Amino acid sequence: MKKEQITDKEGICILIIYIIGSTLIIGIGGEAKNDAWISGIASIIMFIPMLLVYSRILVLFQGKDLFDILCIIFGNTLGKIISLLYIWYAFHLGALVLRNFGEFINVLAMPETPMFVSLFCLGLVCIVAVKLGIEVIGRTIAYFIPLIFFTFIVIQLISIHQLHLNYIKPILGNGIISILKGGFSAFSFPFAETVLFIGIFNSLKTKKSPLKVYLYGVLISASIIIIVTIRNIAILGNKVGNFYFPSYEAVSMIRVGDFIQRAEVTVAMTFVFGALIKSSICLLVSCKGIGKLFKLSDYRSIVIQTGLLMIYFSYIVYDNIMTMEYWAFKVYSYYAFPFQVILPVIIWILAEIKVRKANKLTV
């Protein structure tokens, strides 16, 4: 199978859309209410050490993906067991993102349409995207991202006259504990979910650039998320945490005379595109893992089967939107912590030891 390659620019673009996709519509730091933007800043500070860990792992094993690295570090048997865990995490996360999309469509756009129809349609597009490969995904995102940035800037500009900056006050009024809880929640969703990029960034043409790609991608997406969070608070006030989809609600209130209305459609389109990309990356990583596990010559041979399973699982994973919100903000951070922090730190420490031993032997 021909090795797929993406440029640094494409890698940054994929990372940005992956991070902001479902985050912009669901929001972050709901626990902190009008201090949610501070939780966003706290989450970035929390994530920087892990960003360095993820990047370092990729530099130590240039050209290797997550599943290759696991087998090198832990040996064939234990490496495959841990690979199974990451395959599950990628598969599960992809299903959760699909379900977020399904709930969004069901609640705000097409309440009469069966949710499975929405899930199936987006899931099929994900299957096609993964079949085409990371190169096509990267080029597509790089083509569309200027339009997304332009739309983002326009929305912020036309919302200025409806912002009530006094809604942001009192700063720290909800207490430091709620801010830290919101920061931990935002750390795990969405920033630390980029652990899955260890599974695809071996495709970067410049093998020594993962830190640069990670840094630019995370900082740009974090800036967007924090700006959007401040805007949502300045429009919705302390009620921002009461909405399932705060960005959609905030933008739906924007009016510029009779000339500009229904701006929330642009938010919906961005969310659909982001959900598509994020689910596709999750499906891609899970298929690559399964391919390595069973020594398949091409992971694409199992994309359709895995994608259909992901669609079905996304349909049954929650009972309703309230369960989805509870899982996202109360449970997910603790569930994802081993995948996002504990295992990567262990991998990094063992990798440093292994590489240093190998260097001593060569000397």
JSON list of C-alpha atoms in Angstrom, two decimals, residues 36-247:
[
{"chain": "A", "resi": 36, "resn": "ALA", "atom": "CA", "xyz": [-16.41, 29.47, 31.08]},
{"chain": "A", "resi": 37, "resn": "TRP", "atom": "CA", "xyz": [-13.91, 31.49, 29.03]},
{"chain": "A", "resi": 38, "resn": "ILE", "atom": "CA", "xyz": [-11.48, 31.37, 31.98]},
{"chain": "A", "resi": 39, "resn": "SER", "atom": "CA", "xyz": [-12.00, 27.59, 32.07]},
{"chain": "A", "resi": 40, "resn": "GLY", "atom": "CA", "xyz": [-11.00, 27.57, 28.40]},
{"chain": "A", "resi": 41, "resn": "ILE", "atom": "CA", "xyz": [-7.72, 29.33, 29.20]},
{"chain": "A", "resi": 42, "resn": "ALA", "atom": "CA", "xyz": [-7.13, 26.97, 32.13]},
{"chain": "A", "resi": 43, "resn": "SER", "atom": "CA", "xyz": [-7.68, 23.96, 29.88]},
{"chain": "A", "resi": 44, "resn": "ILE", "atom": "CA", "xyz": [-4.95, 25.13, 27.48]},
{"chain": "A", "resi": 45, "resn": "ILE", "atom": "CA", "xyz": [-2.49, 25.54, 30.36]},
{"chain": "A", "resi": 46, "resn": "MET", "atom": "CA", "xyz": [-3.40, 22.01, 31.51]},
{"chain": "A", "resi": 47, "resn": "PHE", "atom": "CA", "xyz": [-2.98, 20.62, 28.00]},
{"chain": "A", "resi": 48, "resn": "ILE", "atom": "CA", "xyz": [0.43, 22.07, 27.12]},
{"chain": "A", "resi": 49, "resn": "PRO", "atom": "CA", "xyz": [2.39, 19.30, 28.95]},
{"chain": "A", "resi": 50, "resn": "MET", "atom": "CA", "xyz": [0.38, 16.64, 27.10]},
{"chain": "A", "resi": 51, "resn": "LEU", "atom": "CA", "xyz": [0.92, 18.45, 23.79]},
{"chain": "A", "resi": 52, "resn": "LEU", "atom": "CA", "xyz": [4.66, 18.13, 24.41]},
{"chain": "A", "resi": 53, "resn": "VAL", "atom": "CA", "xyz": [4.26, 14.44, 25.31]},
{"chain": "A", "resi": 54, "resn": "TYR", "atom": "CA", "xyz": [2.25, 13.60, 22.17]},
{"chain": "A", "resi": 55, "resn": "SER", "atom": "CA", "xyz": [4.74, 15.46, 19.96]},
{"chain": "A", "resi": 56, "resn": "ARG", "atom": "CA", "xyz": [7.75, 13.87, 21.61]},
{"chain": "A", "resi": 57, "resn": "ILE", "atom": "CA", "xyz": [6.37, 10.36, 21.10]},
{"chain": "A", "resi": 58, "resn": "LEU", "atom": "CA", "xyz": [6.00, 11.08, 17.37]},
{"chain": "A", "resi": 59, "resn": "VAL", "atom": "CA", "xyz": [9.54, 12.49, 17.15]},
{"chain": "A", "resi": 60, "resn": "LEU", "atom": "CA", "xyz": [11.03, 9.47, 18.95]},
{"chain": "A", "resi": 61, "resn": "PHE", "atom": "CA", "xyz": [9.32, 7.08, 16.53]},
{"chain": "A", "resi": 62, "resn": "GLN", "atom": "CA", "xyz": [9.37, 8.91, 13.22]},
{"chain": "A", "resi": 63, "resn": "GLY", "atom": "CA", "xyz": [7.25, 7.26, 10.54]},
{"chain": "A", "resi": 64, "resn": "LYS", "atom": "CA", "xyz": [5.48, 5.03, 13.08]},
{"chain": "A", "resi": 65, "resn": "ASP", "atom": "CA", "xyz": [1.85, 5.36, 14.07]},
{"chain": "A", "resi": 66, "resn": "LEU", "atom": "CA", "xyz": [0.29, 4.81, 17.50]},
{"chain": "A", "resi": 67, "resn": "PHE", "atom": "CA", "xyz": [-0.21, 1.07, 17.01]},
{"chain": "A", "resi": 68, "resn": "ASP", "atom": "CA", "xyz": [3.33, 0.48, 15.75]},
{"chain": "A", "resi": 69, "resn": "ILE", "atom": "CA", "xyz": [4.66, 2.39, 18.76]},
{"chain": "A", "resi": 70, "resn": "LEU", "atom": "CA", "xyz": [2.57, 0.36, 21.22]},
{"chain": "A", "resi": 71, "resn": "CYS", "atom": "CA", "xyz": [3.98, -2.92, 19.90]},
{"chain": "A", "resi": 72, "resn": "ILE", "atom": "CA", "xyz": [7.55, -1.55, 19.95]},
{"chain": "A", "resi": 73, "resn": "ILE", "atom": "CA", "xyz": [7.23, -0.31, 23.54]},
{"chain": "A", "resi": 74, "resn": "PHE", "atom": "CA", "xyz": [5.15, -3.05, 25.16]},
{"chain": "A", "resi": 75, "resn": "GLY", "atom": "CA", "xyz": [5.94, -6.04, 22.97]},
{"chain": "A", "resi": 76, "resn": "ASN", "atom": "CA", "xyz": [3.61, -7.90, 20.66]},
{"chain": "A", "resi": 77, "resn": "THR", "atom": "CA", "xyz": [1.10, -9.32, 23.18]},
{"chain": "A", "resi": 78, "resn": "LEU", "atom": "CA", "xyz": [0.67, -6.40, 25.60]},
{"chain": "A", "resi": 79, "resn": "GLY", "atom": "CA", "xyz": [1.01, -3.96, 22.71]},
{"chain": "A", "resi": 80, "resn": "LYS", "atom": "CA", "xyz": [-1.96, -5.54, 20.96]},
{"chain": "A", "resi": 81, "resn": "ILE", "atom": "CA", "xyz": [-4.04, -5.47, 24.14]},
{"chain": "A", "resi": 82, "resn": "ILE", "atom": "CA", "xyz": [-3.40, -1.73, 24.58]},
{"chain": "A", "resi": 83, "resn": "SER", "atom": "CA", "xyz": [-4.01, -1.26, 20.85]},
{"chain": "A", "resi": 84, "resn": "LEU", "atom": "CA", "xyz": [-7.46, -2.79, 21.37]},
{"chain": "A", "resi": 85, "resn": "LEU", "atom": "CA", "xyz": [-8.15, -0.17, 24.05]},
{"chain": "A", "resi": 86, "resn": "TYR", "atom": "CA", "xyz": [-7.24, 2.67, 21.69]},
{"chain": "A", "resi": 87, "resn": "ILE", "atom": "CA", "xyz": [-9.23, 1.12, 18.86]},
{"chain": "A", "resi": 88, "resn": "TRP", "atom": "CA", "xyz": [-12.22, 1.12, 21.21]},
{"chain": "A", "resi": 89, "resn": "TYR", "atom": "CA", "xyz": [-11.58, 4.71, 22.29]},
{"chain": "A", "resi": 90, "resn": "ALA", "atom": "CA", "xyz": [-11.37, 5.96, 18.69]},
{"chain": "A", "resi": 91, "resn": "PHE", "atom": "CA", "xyz": [-14.47, 3.97, 17.70]},
{"chain": "A", "resi": 92, "resn": "HIS", "atom": "CA", "xyz": [-16.43, 5.13, 20.76]},
{"chain": "A", "resi": 93, "resn": "LEU", "atom": "CA", "xyz": [-15.42, 8.79, 20.31]},
{"chain": "A", "resi": 94, "resn": "GLY", "atom": "CA", "xyz": [-16.45, 8.69, 16.65]},
{"chain": "A", "resi": 95, "resn": "ALA", "atom": "CA", "xyz": [-19.85, 7.31, 17.65]},
{"chain": "A", "resi": 96, "resn": "LEU", "atom": "CA", "xyz": [-20.27, 10.02, 20.32]},
{"chain": "A", "resi": 97, "resn": "VAL", "atom": "CA", "xyz": [-19.54, 12.76, 17.78]},
{"chain": "A", "resi": 98, "resn": "LEU", "atom": "CA", "xyz": [-22.03, 11.25, 15.34]},
{"chain": "A", "resi": 99, "resn": "ARG", "atom": "CA", "xyz": [-24.64, 11.18, 18.09]},
{"chain": "A", "resi": 100, "resn": "ASN", "atom": "CA", "xyz": [-23.95, 14.83, 18.94]},
{"chain": "A", "resi": 101, "resn": "PHE", "atom": "CA", "xyz": [-24.76, 15.60, 15.32]},
{"chain": "A", "resi": 102, "resn": "GLY", "atom": "CA", "xyz": [-27.89, 13.45, 15.45]},
{"chain": "A", "resi": 103, "resn": "GLU", "atom": "CA", "xyz": [-29.19, 15.21, 18.58]},
{"chain": "A", "resi": 104, "resn": "PHE", "atom": "CA", "xyz": [-28.46, 18.62, 17.06]},
{"chain": "A", "resi": 105, "resn": "ILE", "atom": "CA", "xyz": [-30.44, 17.82, 13.91]},
{"chain": "A", "resi": 106, "resn": "ASN", "atom": "CA", "xyz": [-33.23, 16.17, 15.88]},
{"chain": "A", "resi": 107, "resn": "VAL", "atom": "CA", "xyz": [-33.67, 19.01, 18.38]},
{"chain": "A", "resi": 108, "resn": "LEU", "atom": "CA", "xyz": [-33.15, 22.10, 16.22]},
{"chain": "A", "resi": 109, "resn": "ALA", "atom": "CA", "xyz": [-33.50, 21.30, 12.54]},
{"chain": "A", "resi": 110, "resn": "MET", "atom": "CA", "xyz": [-35.59, 18.23, 11.71]},
{"chain": "A", "resi": 111, "resn": "PRO", "atom": "CA", "xyz": [-37.46, 17.00, 14.81]},
{"chain": "A", "resi": 112, "resn": "GLU", "atom": "CA", "xyz": [-39.81, 14.85, 12.71]},
{"chain": "A", "resi": 113, "resn": "THR", "atom": "CA", "xyz": [-36.99, 13.03, 10.93]},
{"chain": "A", "resi": 114, "resn": "PRO", "atom": "CA", "xyz": [-35.88, 9.75, 12.58]},
{"chain": "A", "resi": 115, "resn": "MET", "atom": "CA", "xyz": [-32.47, 10.28, 14.13]},
{"chain": "A", "resi": 116, "resn": "PHE", "atom": "CA", "xyz": [-31.08, 7.15, 12.53]},
{"chain": "A", "resi": 117, "resn": "VAL", "atom": "CA", "xyz": [-31.55, 8.74, 9.10]},
{"chain": "A", "resi": 118, "resn": "SER", "atom": "CA", "xyz": [-29.36, 11.72, 10.06]},
{"chain": "A", "resi": 119, "resn": "LEU", "atom": "CA", "xyz": [-26.74, 9.44, 11.62]},
{"chain": "A", "resi": 120, "resn": "PHE", "atom": "CA", "xyz": [-26.73, 7.14, 8.61]},
{"chain": "A", "resi": 121, "resn": "CYS", "atom": "CA", "xyz": [-26.29, 10.01, 6.12]},
{"chain": "A", "resi": 122, "resn": "LEU", "atom": "CA", "xyz": [-23.34, 11.57, 7.95]},
{"chain": "A", "resi": 123, "resn": "GLY", "atom": "CA", "xyz": [-21.87, 8.15, 8.67]},
{"chain": "A", "resi": 124, "resn": "LEU", "atom": "CA", "xyz": [-21.89, 7.24, 4.97]},
{"chain": "A", "resi": 125, "resn": "VAL", "atom": "CA", "xyz": [-20.01, 10.45, 4.14]},
{"chain": "A", "resi": 126, "resn": "CYS", "atom": "CA", "xyz": [-17.44, 9.53, 6.82]},
{"chain": "A", "resi": 127, "resn": "ILE", "atom": "CA", "xyz": [-17.02, 6.09, 5.28]},
{"chain": "A", "resi": 128, "resn": "VAL", "atom": "CA", "xyz": [-16.41, 7.61, 1.84]},
{"chain": "A", "resi": 129, "resn": "ALA", "atom": "CA", "xyz": [-13.93, 10.13, 3.32]},
{"chain": "A", "resi": 130, "resn": "VAL", "atom": "CA", "xyz": [-11.91, 7.43, 5.09]},
{"chain": "A", "resi": 131, "resn": "LYS", "atom": "CA", "xyz": [-11.97, 5.26, 1.98]},
{"chain": "A", "resi": 132, "resn": "LEU", "atom": "CA", "xyz": [-10.40, 8.16, 0.07]},
{"chain": "A", "resi": 133, "resn": "GLY", "atom": "CA", "xyz": [-7.69, 8.50, 2.73]},
{"chain": "A", "resi": 134, "resn": "ILE", "atom": "CA", "xyz": [-6.04, 11.14, 4.90]},
{"chain": "A", "resi": 135, "resn": "GLU", "atom": "CA", "xyz": [-4.49, 12.90, 1.89]},
{"chain": "A", "resi": 136, "resn": "VAL", "atom": "CA", "xyz": [-7.89, 13.71, 0.40]},
{"chain": "A", "resi": 137, "resn": "ILE", "atom": "CA", "xyz": [-9.28, 14.69, 3.82]},
{"chain": "A", "resi": 138, "resn": "GLY", "atom": "CA", "xyz": [-6.33, 17.04, 4.36]},
{"chain": "A", "resi": 139, "resn": "ARG", "atom": "CA", "xyz": [-6.62, 18.71, 0.95]},
{"chain": "A", "resi": 140, "resn": "THR", "atom": "CA", "xyz": [-10.39, 19.13, 1.33]},
{"chain": "A", "resi": 141, "resn": "ILE", "atom": "CA", "xyz": [-10.06, 20.82, 4.72]},
{"chain": "A", "resi": 142, "resn": "ALA", "atom": "CA", "xyz": [-7.23, 23.08, 3.52]},
{"chain": "A", "resi": 143, "resn": "TYR", "atom": "CA", "xyz": [-9.51, 24.16, 0.65]},
{"chain": "A", "resi": 144, "resn": "PHE", "atom": "CA", "xyz": [-12.53, 24.97, 2.85]},
{"chain": "A", "resi": 145, "resn": "ILE", "atom": "CA", "xyz": [-10.86, 26.39, 5.97]},
{"chain": "A", "resi": 146, "resn": "PRO", "atom": "CA", "xyz": [-10.43, 29.95, 4.58]},
{"chain": "A", "resi": 147, "resn": "LEU", "atom": "CA", "xyz": [-14.21, 30.08, 4.08]},
{"chain": "A", "resi": 148, "resn": "ILE", "atom": "CA", "xyz": [-14.77, 28.84, 7.64]},
{"chain": "A", "resi": 149, "resn": "PHE", "atom": "CA", "xyz": [-12.41, 31.50, 9.02]},
{"chain": "A", "resi": 150, "resn": "PHE", "atom": "CA", "xyz": [-14.12, 34.20, 6.94]},
{"chain": "A", "resi": 151, "resn": "THR", "atom": "CA", "xyz": [-17.54, 33.12, 8.22]},
{"chain": "A", "resi": 152, "resn": "PHE", "atom": "CA", "xyz": [-16.25, 33.08, 11.79]},
{"chain": "A", "resi": 153, "resn": "ILE", "atom": "CA", "xyz": [-14.91, 36.65, 11.50]},
{"chain": "A", "resi": 154, "resn": "VAL", "atom": "CA", "xyz": [-18.12, 37.95, 9.91]},
{"chain": "A", "resi": 155, "resn": "ILE", "atom": "CA", "xyz": [-20.28, 36.37, 12.64]},
{"chain": "A", "resi": 156, "resn": "GLN", "atom": "CA", "xyz": [-18.16, 37.98, 15.37]},
{"chain": "A", "resi": 157, "resn": "LEU", "atom": "CA", "xyz": [-18.34, 41.39, 13.68]},
{"chain": "A", "resi": 158, "resn": "ILE", "atom": "CA", "xyz": [-22.12, 41.41, 13.19]},
{"chain": "A", "resi": 159, "resn": "SER", "atom": "CA", "xyz": [-22.66, 40.26, 16.77]},
{"chain": "A", "resi": 160, "resn": "ILE", "atom": "CA", "xyz": [-20.79, 43.20, 18.32]},
{"chain": "A", "resi": 161, "resn": "HIS", "atom": "CA", "xyz": [-23.85, 45.44, 18.70]},
{"chain": "A", "resi": 162, "resn": "GLN", "atom": "CA", "xyz": [-25.67, 42.70, 20.65]},
{"chain": "A", "resi": 163, "resn": "LEU", "atom": "CA", "xyz": [-22.91, 41.94, 23.12]},
{"chain": "A", "resi": 164, "resn": "HIS", "atom": "CA", "xyz": [-23.51, 42.82, 26.78]},
{"chain": "A", "resi": 165, "resn": "LEU", "atom": "CA", "xyz": [-20.05, 42.72, 28.33]},
{"chain": "A", "resi": 166, "resn": "ASN", "atom": "CA", "xyz": [-21.52, 43.20, 31.80]},
{"chain": "A", "resi": 167, "resn": "TYR", "atom": "CA", "xyz": [-22.80, 39.61, 31.48]},
{"chain": "A", "resi": 168, "resn": "ILE", "atom": "CA", "xyz": [-19.19, 38.46, 31.83]},
{"chain": "A", "resi": 169, "resn": "LYS", "atom": "CA", "xyz": [-19.06, 39.99, 35.31]},
{"chain": "A", "resi": 170, "resn": "PRO", "atom": "CA", "xyz": [-18.42, 39.22, 38.06]},
{"chain": "A", "resi": 171, "resn": "ILE", "atom": "CA", "xyz": [-15.19, 37.58, 36.98]},
{"chain": "A", "resi": 172, "resn": "LEU", "atom": "CA", "xyz": [-14.45, 34.56, 39.20]},
{"chain": "A", "resi": 173, "resn": "GLY", "atom": "CA", "xyz": [-17.92, 35.01, 40.65]},
{"chain": "A", "resi": 174, "resn": "ASN", "atom": "CA", "xyz": [-18.63, 31.27, 40.44]},
{"chain": "A", "resi": 175, "resn": "GLY", "atom": "CA", "xyz": [-15.55, 30.32, 42.42]},
{"chain": "A", "resi": 176, "resn": "ILE", "atom": "CA", "xyz": [-12.21, 28.83, 41.46]},
{"chain": "A", "resi": 177, "resn": "ILE", "atom": "CA", "xyz": [-13.44, 25.25, 41.91]},
{"chain": "A", "resi": 178, "resn": "SER", "atom": "CA", "xyz": [-16.10, 25.57, 39.19]},
{"chain": "A", "resi": 179, "resn": "ILE", "atom": "CA", "xyz": [-13.50, 27.13, 36.87]},
{"chain": "A", "resi": 180, "resn": "LEU", "atom": "CA", "xyz": [-11.07, 24.26, 37.47]},
{"chain": "A", "resi": 181, "resn": "LYS", "atom": "CA", "xyz": [-13.85, 21.71, 36.91]},
{"chain": "A", "resi": 182, "resn": "GLY", "atom": "CA", "xyz": [-14.75, 23.45, 33.67]},
{"chain": "A", "resi": 183, "resn": "GLY", "atom": "CA", "xyz": [-11.07, 23.58, 32.72]},
{"chain": "A", "resi": 184, "resn": "PHE", "atom": "CA", "xyz": [-10.62, 19.85, 33.32]},
{"chain": "A", "resi": 185, "resn": "SER", "atom": "CA", "xyz": [-13.74, 19.16, 31.26]},
{"chain": "A", "resi": 186, "resn": "ALA", "atom": "CA", "xyz": [-12.42, 21.33, 28.39]},
{"chain": "A", "resi": 187, "resn": "PHE", "atom": "CA", "xyz": [-8.99, 19.70, 28.71]},
{"chain": "A", "resi": 188, "resn": "SER", "atom": "CA", "xyz": [-10.45, 16.27, 27.96]},
{"chain": "A", "resi": 189, "resn": "PHE", "atom": "CA", "xyz": [-13.00, 17.59, 25.45]},
{"chain": "A", "resi": 190, "resn": "PRO", "atom": "CA", "xyz": [-11.71, 18.65, 23.01]},
{"chain": "A", "resi": 191, "resn": "PHE", "atom": "CA", "xyz": [-7.97, 19.24, 23.46]},
{"chain": "A", "resi": 192, "resn": "ALA", "atom": "CA", "xyz": [-6.68, 15.93, 24.84]},
{"chain": "A", "resi": 193, "resn": "GLU", "atom": "CA", "xyz": [-8.79, 14.05, 22.27]},
{"chain": "A", "resi": 194, "resn": "THR", "atom": "CA", "xyz": [-5.97, 14.95, 19.88]},
{"chain": "A", "resi": 195, "resn": "VAL", "atom": "CA", "xyz": [-4.10, 11.95, 21.32]},
{"chain": "A", "resi": 196, "resn": "LEU", "atom": "CA", "xyz": [-5.60, 10.09, 18.35]},
{"chain": "A", "resi": 197, "resn": "PHE", "atom": "CA", "xyz": [-3.40, 12.16, 16.03]},
{"chain": "A", "resi": 198, "resn": "ILE", "atom": "CA", "xyz": [-0.48, 9.99, 17.14]},
{"chain": "A", "resi": 199, "resn": "GLY", "atom": "CA", "xyz": [-2.27, 7.46, 14.93]},
{"chain": "A", "resi": 200, "resn": "ILE", "atom": "CA", "xyz": [-2.17, 9.63, 11.78]},
{"chain": "A", "resi": 201, "resn": "PHE", "atom": "CA", "xyz": [0.65, 12.19, 12.11]},
{"chain": "A", "resi": 202, "resn": "ASN", "atom": "CA", "xyz": [3.17, 9.62, 10.92]},
{"chain": "A", "resi": 203, "resn": "SER", "atom": "CA", "xyz": [1.82, 10.74, 7.53]},
{"chain": "A", "resi": 204, "resn": "LEU", "atom": "CA", "xyz": [3.38, 14.21, 7.91]},
{"chain": "A", "resi": 205, "resn": "LYS", "atom": "CA", "xyz": [5.89, 14.84, 5.12]},
{"chain": "A", "resi": 206, "resn": "THR", "atom": "CA", "xyz": [8.22, 16.67, 7.52]},
{"chain": "A", "resi": 207, "resn": "LYS", "atom": "CA", "xyz": [8.92, 14.05, 10.16]},
{"chain": "A", "resi": 208, "resn": "LYS", "atom": "CA", "xyz": [10.42, 16.46, 12.71]},
{"chain": "A", "resi": 209, "resn": "SER", "atom": "CA", "xyz": [7.48, 18.91, 12.69]},
{"chain": "A", "resi": 210, "resn": "PRO", "atom": "CA", "xyz": [4.73, 17.33, 14.87]},
{"chain": "A", "resi": 211, "resn": "LEU", "atom": "CA", "xyz": [5.34, 19.84, 17.69]},
{"chain": "A", "resi": 212, "resn": "LYS", "atom": "CA", "xyz": [4.91, 22.78, 15.32]},
{"chain": "A", "resi": 213, "resn": "VAL", "atom": "CA", "xyz": [1.75, 21.27, 13.84]},
{"chain": "A", "resi": 214, "resn": "TYR", "atom": "CA", "xyz": [0.30, 20.46, 17.26]},
{"chain": "A", "resi": 215, "resn": "LEU", "atom": "CA", "xyz": [1.20, 23.90, 18.65]},
{"chain": "A", "resi": 216, "resn": "TYR", "atom": "CA", "xyz": [-0.25, 25.93, 15.77]},
{"chain": "A", "resi": 217, "resn": "GLY", "atom": "CA", "xyz": [-3.35, 23.76, 15.49]},
{"chain": "A", "resi": 218, "resn": "VAL", "atom": "CA", "xyz": [-4.15, 23.82, 19.21]},
{"chain": "A", "resi": 219, "resn": "LEU", "atom": "CA", "xyz": [-3.43, 27.53, 19.76]},
{"chain": "A", "resi": 220, "resn": "ILE", "atom": "CA", "xyz": [-5.51, 28.65, 16.75]},
{"chain": "A", "resi": 221, "resn": "SER", "atom": "CA", "xyz": [-8.45, 26.42, 17.65]},
{"chain": "A", "resi": 222, "resn": "ALA", "atom": "CA", "xyz": [-8.22, 27.41, 21.34]},
{"chain": "A", "resi": 223, "resn": "SER", "atom": "CA", "xyz": [-8.32, 31.09, 20.41]},
{"chain": "A", "resi": 224, "resn": "ILE", "atom": "CA", "xyz": [-11.44, 30.51, 18.31]},
{"chain": "A", "resi": 225, "resn": "ILE", "atom": "CA", "xyz": [-13.15, 28.54, 21.09]},
{"chain": "A", "resi": 226, "resn": "ILE", "atom": "CA", "xyz": [-12.39, 31.17, 23.75]},
{"chain": "A", "resi": 227, "resn": "ILE", "atom": "CA", "xyz": [-13.62, 34.03, 21.51]},
{"chain": "A", "resi": 228, "resn": "VAL", "atom": "CA", "xyz": [-16.83, 32.12, 20.74]},
{"chain": "A", "resi": 229, "resn": "THR", "atom": "CA", "xyz": [-17.31, 31.32, 24.44]},
{"chain": "A", "resi": 230, "resn": "ILE", "atom": "CA", "xyz": [-16.98, 35.01, 25.38]},
{"chain": "A", "resi": 231, "resn": "ARG", "atom": "CA", "xyz": [-19.45, 35.93, 22.63]},
{"chain": "A", "resi": 232, "resn": "ASN", "atom": "CA", "xyz": [-21.96, 33.33, 23.82]},
{"chain": "A", "resi": 233, "resn": "ILE", "atom": "CA", "xyz": [-21.72, 34.58, 27.40]},
{"chain": "A", "resi": 234, "resn": "ALA", "atom": "CA", "xyz": [-22.03, 38.22, 26.30]},
{"chain": "A", "resi": 235, "resn": "ILE", "atom": "CA", "xyz": [-25.25, 37.37, 24.43]},
{"chain": "A", "resi": 236, "resn": "LEU", "atom": "CA", "xyz": [-26.85, 34.70, 26.63]},
{"chain": "A", "resi": 237, "resn": "GLY", "atom": "CA", "xyz": [-25.49, 35.75, 30.02]},
{"chain": "A", "resi": 238, "resn": "ASN", "atom": "CA", "xyz": [-25.39, 33.42, 32.99]},
{"chain": "A", "resi": 239, "resn": "LYS", "atom": "CA", "xyz": [-27.92, 31.17, 31.23]},
{"chain": "A", "resi": 240, "resn": "VAL", "atom": "CA", "xyz": [-25.28, 29.98, 28.77]},
{"chain": "A", "resi": 241, "resn": "GLY", "atom": "CA", "xyz": [-24.91, 26.70, 30.66]},
{"chain": "A", "resi": 242, "resn": "ASN", "atom": "CA", "xyz": [-28.65, 26.01, 30.40]},
{"chain": "A", "resi": 243, "resn": "PHE", "atom": "CA", "xyz": [-28.59, 25.49, 26.63]},
{"chain": "A", "resi": 244, "resn": "TYR", "atom": "CA", "xyz": [-27.68, 22.22, 24.93]},
{"chain": "A", "resi": 245, "resn": "PHE", "atom": "CA", "xyz": [-26.24, 24.12, 21.94]},
{"chain": "A", "resi": 246, "resn": "PRO", "atom": "CA", "xyz": [-25.24, 27.59, 23.21]},
{"chain": "A", "resi": 247, "resn": "SER", "atom": "CA", "xyz": [-23.47, 28.78, 20.04]}
]
